[in-house]
Amino acid sequence: MLRLLIADGNDRAARDRHVAATGRTSAESYAAVVRDLAPGSVCRHVNAADADAALPAGLAEFDGLIFTGSTLKVSEGTPAVNRQLDLMRVAFEAGRAVFGSCWGVQVAATVAGGRAAENPRGPEYGFARAITPTEEGRTHPLLAGRPATWDAPAIHSDAVLEPPPGARVLAGNRVLGIQALEIRRDRGWFWGTQYHPELDLDELAAMLRLCDTAIVEAGLAENSRAVAAYADEVAALQGHDPETARRLAWRHGVGPEVLEAGLRRREIGNFLARLSTGERRH
């Protein structure tokens, strides 16, 4: 039985918007995925951005941590950001295994001496396309089972632009050179992705609607109605009408790595499998 602490990266306002759009917080969504992949796992949530969050001392009761996505930016340096950087430092010092997607990988890289900021090549809203493993990534257990290239849900403008010293860059694509990363620091270790293997497509669609202003400002859609129409099609990829889903999959150029939950969540499953086999400390 795995015991995991799931740190929700959003502040209170962003959590409320996420719950209004999807019915649950990012941490609750992650916990559902974990329990599906590793039945019997015990997940505790912490709102790590909040000043009144009750953070467990030392993390001794947990086998590992997971950091969710967030609307925050590391470069803002606010108390809500710094509290999460501190939690990541504690995890490394305690020798814990950590997984993070999007915000999580940016927090880990920053703590370890890398740099996260707005990607000068532009954002990824919807899917990160043609992700390709590096030479190290081809044999790395985080990416075990992934094909030569794949697409994945993604929704970000910031990213890790400079990896920390000694980090292993495991995958990238034409938009971003660091799509997957391993970090070893102190006695702990981190695996993470800039894309979102945890997101079901209806949740991705809801997040796209929340980001409609940013998507329009990035020049990716003409207006919020166009974003909503795109989001509706993303949600329908996982809908109840198989013929519609098949046509939309062809239109959007997505295959099993996006459409099938077990394949889409591959990195999370690989992380949980590594914990289950006992590599919980460096």
Short mmCIF file of C-alpha atoms in Angstrom, two decimals:
data_model
loop_
_atom_site.label_atom_id
_atom_site.label_comp_id
_atom_site.label_asym_id
_atom_site.label_seq_id
_atom_site.Cartn_x
_atom_site.Cartn_y
_atom_site.Cartn_z
CA MET A 1 0.00 0.00 0.00
CA LEU A 2 1.48 3.32 -1.11
CA ARG A 3 1.07 6.44 1.02
CA LEU A 4 1.23 9.62 -1.04
CA LEU A 5 1.02 13.31 -0.28
CA ILE A 6 -0.56 15.23 -3.16
CA ALA A 7 0.29 18.93 -3.14
CA ASP A 8 -2.26 21.04 -5.00
CA GLY A 9 -0.31 23.82 -6.69
CA ASN A 10 -3.19 26.26 -7.04
CA ASP A 11 -4.04 29.08 -4.68
CA ARG A 12 -7.53 29.26 -3.21
CA ALA A 13 -9.04 31.34 -5.99
CA ALA A 14 -7.72 29.06 -8.72
CA ARG A 15 -8.88 25.97 -6.83
CA ASP A 16 -12.37 27.43 -6.62
CA ARG A 17 -12.41 28.09 -10.37
CA HIS A 18 -11.16 24.57 -11.05
CA VAL A 19 -13.84 23.02 -8.85
CA ALA A 20 -16.53 25.13 -10.54
CA ALA A 21 -15.33 23.95 -13.96
CA THR A 22 -14.59 20.27 -13.24
CA GLY A 23 -16.30 19.37 -9.98
CA ARG A 24 -13.11 18.67 -8.06
CA THR A 25 -9.66 20.07 -7.32
CA SER A 26 -6.50 19.16 -9.21
CA ALA A 27 -5.35 17.16 -6.18
CA GLU A 28 -8.62 15.21 -6.09
CA SER A 29 -8.29 14.43 -9.79
CA TYR A 30 -4.73 13.20 -9.30
CA ALA A 31 -5.78 11.05 -6.35
CA ALA A 32 -8.45 9.38 -8.49
CA VAL A 33 -5.84 8.54 -11.11
CA VAL A 34 -3.46 7.16 -8.47
CA ARG A 35 -6.14 4.95 -6.96
CA ASP A 36 -7.05 3.67 -10.41
CA LEU A 37 -3.44 2.80 -11.24
CA ALA A 38 -2.46 1.56 -7.77
CA PRO A 39 -5.59 0.33 -5.95
CA GLY A 40 -5.34 0.61 -2.19
CA SER A 41 -3.09 3.66 -2.26
CA VAL A 42 -3.75 6.20 0.48
CA CYS A 43 -3.63 9.81 -0.71
CA ARG A 44 -3.56 12.85 1.53
CA HIS A 45 -4.09 16.28 -0.01
CA VAL A 46 -2.43 19.51 1.04
CA ASN A 47 -3.13 22.98 -0.35
CA ALA A 48 0.54 23.86 -0.47
CA ALA A 49 0.02 27.44 -1.69
CA ASP A 50 -2.01 28.45 1.37
CA ALA A 51 -0.49 30.18 4.38
CA ASP A 52 -2.68 28.11 6.69
CA ALA A 53 -1.86 24.75 5.05
CA ALA A 54 -1.03 22.06 7.59
CA LEU A 55 2.18 20.65 6.12
CA PRO A 56 3.33 17.39 7.73
CA ALA A 57 6.72 17.62 9.42
CA GLY A 58 9.51 15.60 7.85
CA LEU A 59 7.26 13.65 5.46
CA ALA A 60 8.24 10.38 7.16
CA GLU A 61 4.74 8.96 6.87
CA PHE A 62 4.74 9.17 3.07
CA ASP A 63 6.37 7.02 0.42
CA GLY A 64 6.29 9.84 -2.10
CA LEU A 65 4.80 13.15 -3.16
CA ILE A 66 2.96 14.40 -6.21
CA PHE A 67 2.77 18.06 -7.28
CA THR A 68 -0.17 19.04 -9.47
CA GLY A 69 -0.38 21.77 -12.08
CA SER A 70 -1.03 25.39 -11.14
CA THR A 71 -1.95 28.78 -12.54
CA LEU A 72 0.92 30.31 -10.55
CA LYS A 73 4.29 31.26 -12.04
CA VAL A 74 7.58 30.47 -10.32
CA SER A 75 9.02 33.79 -11.50
CA GLU A 76 6.42 35.72 -9.48
CA GLY A 77 8.16 34.79 -6.24
CA THR A 78 5.02 35.26 -4.16
CA PRO A 79 4.50 33.63 -0.75
CA ALA A 80 2.18 31.09 -2.43
CA VAL A 81 5.06 30.15 -4.76
CA ASN A 82 7.75 30.14 -2.09
CA ARG A 83 5.78 27.85 0.20
CA GLN A 84 5.77 25.24 -2.56
CA LEU A 85 9.46 25.66 -3.28
CA ASP A 86 10.04 25.06 0.42
CA LEU A 87 7.94 21.89 0.39
CA MET A 88 9.91 20.57 -2.57
CA ARG A 89 13.19 21.28 -0.72
CA VAL A 90 11.90 19.40 2.32
CA ALA A 91 10.97 16.45 0.11
CA PHE A 92 14.44 16.29 -1.43
CA GLU A 93 16.13 16.64 1.96
CA ALA A 94 13.92 13.91 3.42
CA GLY A 95 14.91 11.52 0.63
CA ARG A 96 11.45 11.30 -0.84
CA ALA A 97 10.42 10.36 -4.36
CA VAL A 98 8.44 13.10 -6.10
CA PHE A 99 6.40 13.21 -9.29
CA GLY A 100 5.15 16.41 -10.85
CA SER A 101 3.51 17.56 -14.04
CA CYS A 102 3.65 21.09 -15.49
CA TRP A 103 3.91 23.30 -12.39
CA GLY A 104 5.48 20.42 -10.47
CA VAL A 105 8.40 20.06 -12.87
CA GLN A 106 8.96 23.82 -12.81
CA VAL A 107 9.07 23.86 -9.00
CA ALA A 108 11.48 20.91 -8.82
CA ALA A 109 13.80 22.37 -11.45
CA THR A 110 13.86 25.77 -9.74
CA VAL A 111 14.70 24.28 -6.34
CA ALA A 112 17.54 22.24 -7.89
CA GLY A 113 19.10 25.24 -9.65
CA GLY A 114 17.36 25.31 -13.03
CA ARG A 115 15.27 28.09 -14.55
CA ALA A 116 11.57 28.19 -15.36
CA ALA A 117 9.97 31.08 -17.22
CA GLU A 118 7.74 31.90 -20.16
CA ASN A 119 8.69 29.76 -23.13
CA PRO A 120 9.96 32.05 -25.93
CA ARG A 121 8.79 29.48 -28.50
CA GLY A 122 5.24 29.93 -27.34
CA PRO A 123 2.65 28.08 -25.26
CA GLU A 124 1.09 24.66 -25.69
CA TYR A 125 -2.69 24.63 -25.26
CA GLY A 126 -4.46 21.36 -25.94
CA PHE A 127 -1.77 18.88 -26.85
CA ALA A 128 2.00 18.74 -26.87
CA ARG A 129 2.77 17.22 -30.25
CA ALA A 130 5.47 14.80 -31.39
CA ILE A 131 7.18 14.43 -28.02
CA THR A 132 10.39 12.49 -28.62
CA PRO A 133 12.69 10.88 -26.06
CA THR A 134 16.30 11.90 -25.83
CA GLU A 135 19.00 9.25 -26.00
CA GLU A 136 18.81 8.89 -22.20
CA GLY A 137 15.04 8.94 -22.30
CA ARG A 138 14.80 5.96 -24.64
CA THR A 139 15.80 3.61 -21.84
CA HIS A 140 14.63 5.56 -18.82
CA PRO A 141 11.94 3.88 -16.68
CA LEU A 142 9.82 7.05 -16.52
CA LEU A 143 9.08 6.67 -20.24
CA ALA A 144 8.89 2.88 -20.33
CA GLY A 145 6.25 1.80 -22.84
CA ARG A 146 6.14 5.07 -24.76
CA PRO A 147 6.56 4.84 -28.55
CA ALA A 148 9.18 6.66 -30.62
CA THR A 149 7.00 9.81 -30.56
CA TRP A 150 3.72 10.62 -28.87
CA ASP A 151 1.25 13.40 -28.13
CA ALA A 152 -0.04 14.31 -24.68
CA PRO A 153 -2.44 16.75 -23.03
CA ALA A 154 -0.71 20.07 -22.33
CA ILE A 155 -1.69 23.50 -21.14
CA HIS A 156 1.11 25.91 -20.27
CA SER A 157 2.95 29.07 -21.23
CA ASP A 158 5.81 28.76 -18.71
CA ALA A 159 8.24 25.85 -18.79
CA VAL A 160 11.67 24.71 -17.65
CA LEU A 161 14.05 26.52 -19.98
CA GLU A 162 17.33 25.55 -18.27
CA PRO A 163 17.62 22.19 -16.50
CA PRO A 164 19.32 22.01 -13.10
CA PRO A 165 22.96 20.87 -12.95
CA GLY A 166 23.13 17.10 -13.27
CA ALA A 167 19.50 16.69 -14.31
CA ARG A 168 18.64 14.21 -17.05
CA VAL A 169 16.50 15.63 -19.85
CA LEU A 170 14.40 12.70 -21.05
CA ALA A 171 12.17 14.09 -23.81
CA GLY A 172 11.36 17.21 -25.80
CA ASN A 173 9.59 18.45 -28.91
CA ARG A 174 9.91 21.35 -31.35
CA VAL A 175 8.16 23.76 -28.96
CA LEU A 176 10.07 22.83 -25.83
CA GLY A 177 13.36 21.02 -25.36
CA ILE A 178 12.47 19.81 -21.85
CA GLN A 179 9.22 17.84 -21.83
CA ALA A 180 10.36 15.18 -19.32
CA LEU A 181 13.04 15.36 -16.66
CA GLU A 182 14.75 13.46 -13.85
CA ILE A 183 16.38 15.31 -10.94
CA ARG A 184 18.46 13.80 -8.16
CA ARG A 185 19.09 16.13 -5.22
CA ASP A 186 20.17 15.52 -1.65
CA ARG A 187 18.69 12.10 -0.82
CA GLY A 188 15.57 12.52 -2.95
CA TRP A 189 14.62 12.10 -6.59
CA PHE A 190 12.10 13.62 -8.94
CA TRP A 191 10.46 12.46 -12.15
CA GLY A 192 8.28 14.86 -14.05
CA THR A 193 6.73 16.02 -17.29
CA GLN A 194 5.79 19.42 -18.64
CA TYR A 195 2.72 17.81 -20.22
CA HIS A 196 -0.21 16.47 -18.20
CA PRO A 197 -0.46 12.64 -18.22
CA GLU A 198 -3.04 12.86 -15.42
CA LEU A 199 -5.67 14.80 -17.36
CA ASP A 200 -8.75 13.12 -18.74
CA LEU A 201 -9.94 14.86 -21.88
CA ASP A 202 -13.09 16.34 -20.38
CA GLU A 203 -10.96 17.95 -17.66
CA LEU A 204 -8.52 19.21 -20.29
CA ALA A 205 -11.46 20.75 -22.13
CA ALA A 206 -12.64 22.50 -18.96
CA MET A 207 -9.17 23.91 -18.37
CA LEU A 208 -9.00 25.19 -21.94
CA ARG A 209 -12.24 27.08 -21.36
CA LEU A 210 -10.75 28.61 -18.20
CA CYS A 211 -7.74 29.75 -20.23
CA ASP A 212 -9.71 31.21 -23.14
CA THR A 213 -8.35 34.75 -22.71
CA ALA A 214 -4.74 33.56 -22.70
CA ILE A 215 -5.35 31.35 -25.72
CA VAL A 216 -6.85 34.22 -27.70
CA GLU A 217 -4.03 36.56 -26.62
CA ALA A 218 -1.50 33.96 -27.82
CA GLY A 219 -3.10 34.14 -31.27
CA LEU A 220 -4.19 30.51 -31.24
CA ALA A 221 -7.92 31.25 -31.50
CA GLU A 222 -9.92 34.17 -32.88
CA ASN A 223 -12.14 34.57 -29.83
CA SER A 224 -13.52 32.80 -26.77
CA ARG A 225 -16.25 31.13 -28.86
CA ALA A 226 -13.57 29.47 -30.97
CA VAL A 227 -11.83 28.24 -27.81
CA ALA A 228 -15.12 26.86 -26.50
CA ALA A 229 -15.78 25.05 -29.79
CA TYR A 230 -12.31 23.51 -29.72
CA ALA A 231 -12.77 22.49 -26.08
CA ASP A 232 -16.10 20.87 -26.91
CA GLU A 233 -14.38 18.74 -29.55
CA VAL A 234 -11.61 17.76 -27.12
CA ALA A 235 -14.22 16.62 -24.60
CA ALA A 236 -16.11 14.70 -27.31
CA LEU A 237 -12.97 12.69 -28.07
CA GLN A 238 -13.79 10.86 -24.85
CA GLY A 239 -17.55 11.14 -25.22
CA HIS A 240 -20.32 8.58 -25.47
CA ASP A 241 -20.69 8.65 -29.26
CA PRO A 242 -17.94 6.41 -30.69
CA GLU A 243 -18.53 7.49 -34.31
CA THR A 244 -18.21 11.17 -33.42
CA ALA A 245 -15.13 10.43 -31.34
CA ARG A 246 -13.55 8.51 -34.22
CA ARG A 247 -14.13 11.37 -36.67
CA LEU A 248 -12.78 13.93 -34.21
CA ALA A 249 -9.70 11.81 -33.53
CA TRP A 250 -9.00 11.85 -37.26
CA ARG A 251 -9.63 15.60 -37.49
CA HIS A 252 -7.32 16.39 -34.56
CA GLY A 253 -4.70 13.81 -35.47
CA VAL A 254 -4.68 12.01 -32.12
CA GLY A 255 -4.27 8.32 -31.47
CA PRO A 256 -4.24 5.80 -28.62
CA GLU A 257 -1.54 7.61 -26.62
CA VAL A 258 -4.06 10.41 -26.10
CA LEU A 259 -7.34 8.51 -26.28
CA GLU A 260 -6.64 5.53 -24.01
CA ALA A 261 -6.33 6.36 -20.32
CA GLY A 262 -3.82 3.61 -19.57
CA LEU A 263 -1.46 4.89 -22.26
CA ARG A 264 -2.06 8.57 -21.54
CA ARG A 265 -1.17 8.05 -17.86
CA ARG A 266 1.94 6.00 -18.60
CA GLU A 267 4.45 8.16 -16.66
CA ILE A 268 2.34 8.19 -13.50
CA GLY A 269 1.98 4.42 -13.65
CA ASN A 270 5.73 4.03 -14.11
CA PHE A 271 6.40 6.27 -11.09
CA LEU A 272 3.98 4.32 -8.89
CA ALA A 273 5.48 1.04 -10.08
CA ARG A 274 8.95 2.26 -9.11
CA LEU A 275 7.68 3.18 -5.64
CA SER A 276 6.00 -0.20 -5.28
CA THR A 277 9.27 -1.98 -5.99
CA GLY A 278 10.98 -0.12 -3.17
CA GLU A 279 12.98 2.76 -4.69
CA ARG A 280 11.55 5.39 -2.43
CA ARG A 281 14.82 7.03 -1.48
CA HIS A 282 17.98 7.92 -3.36
#
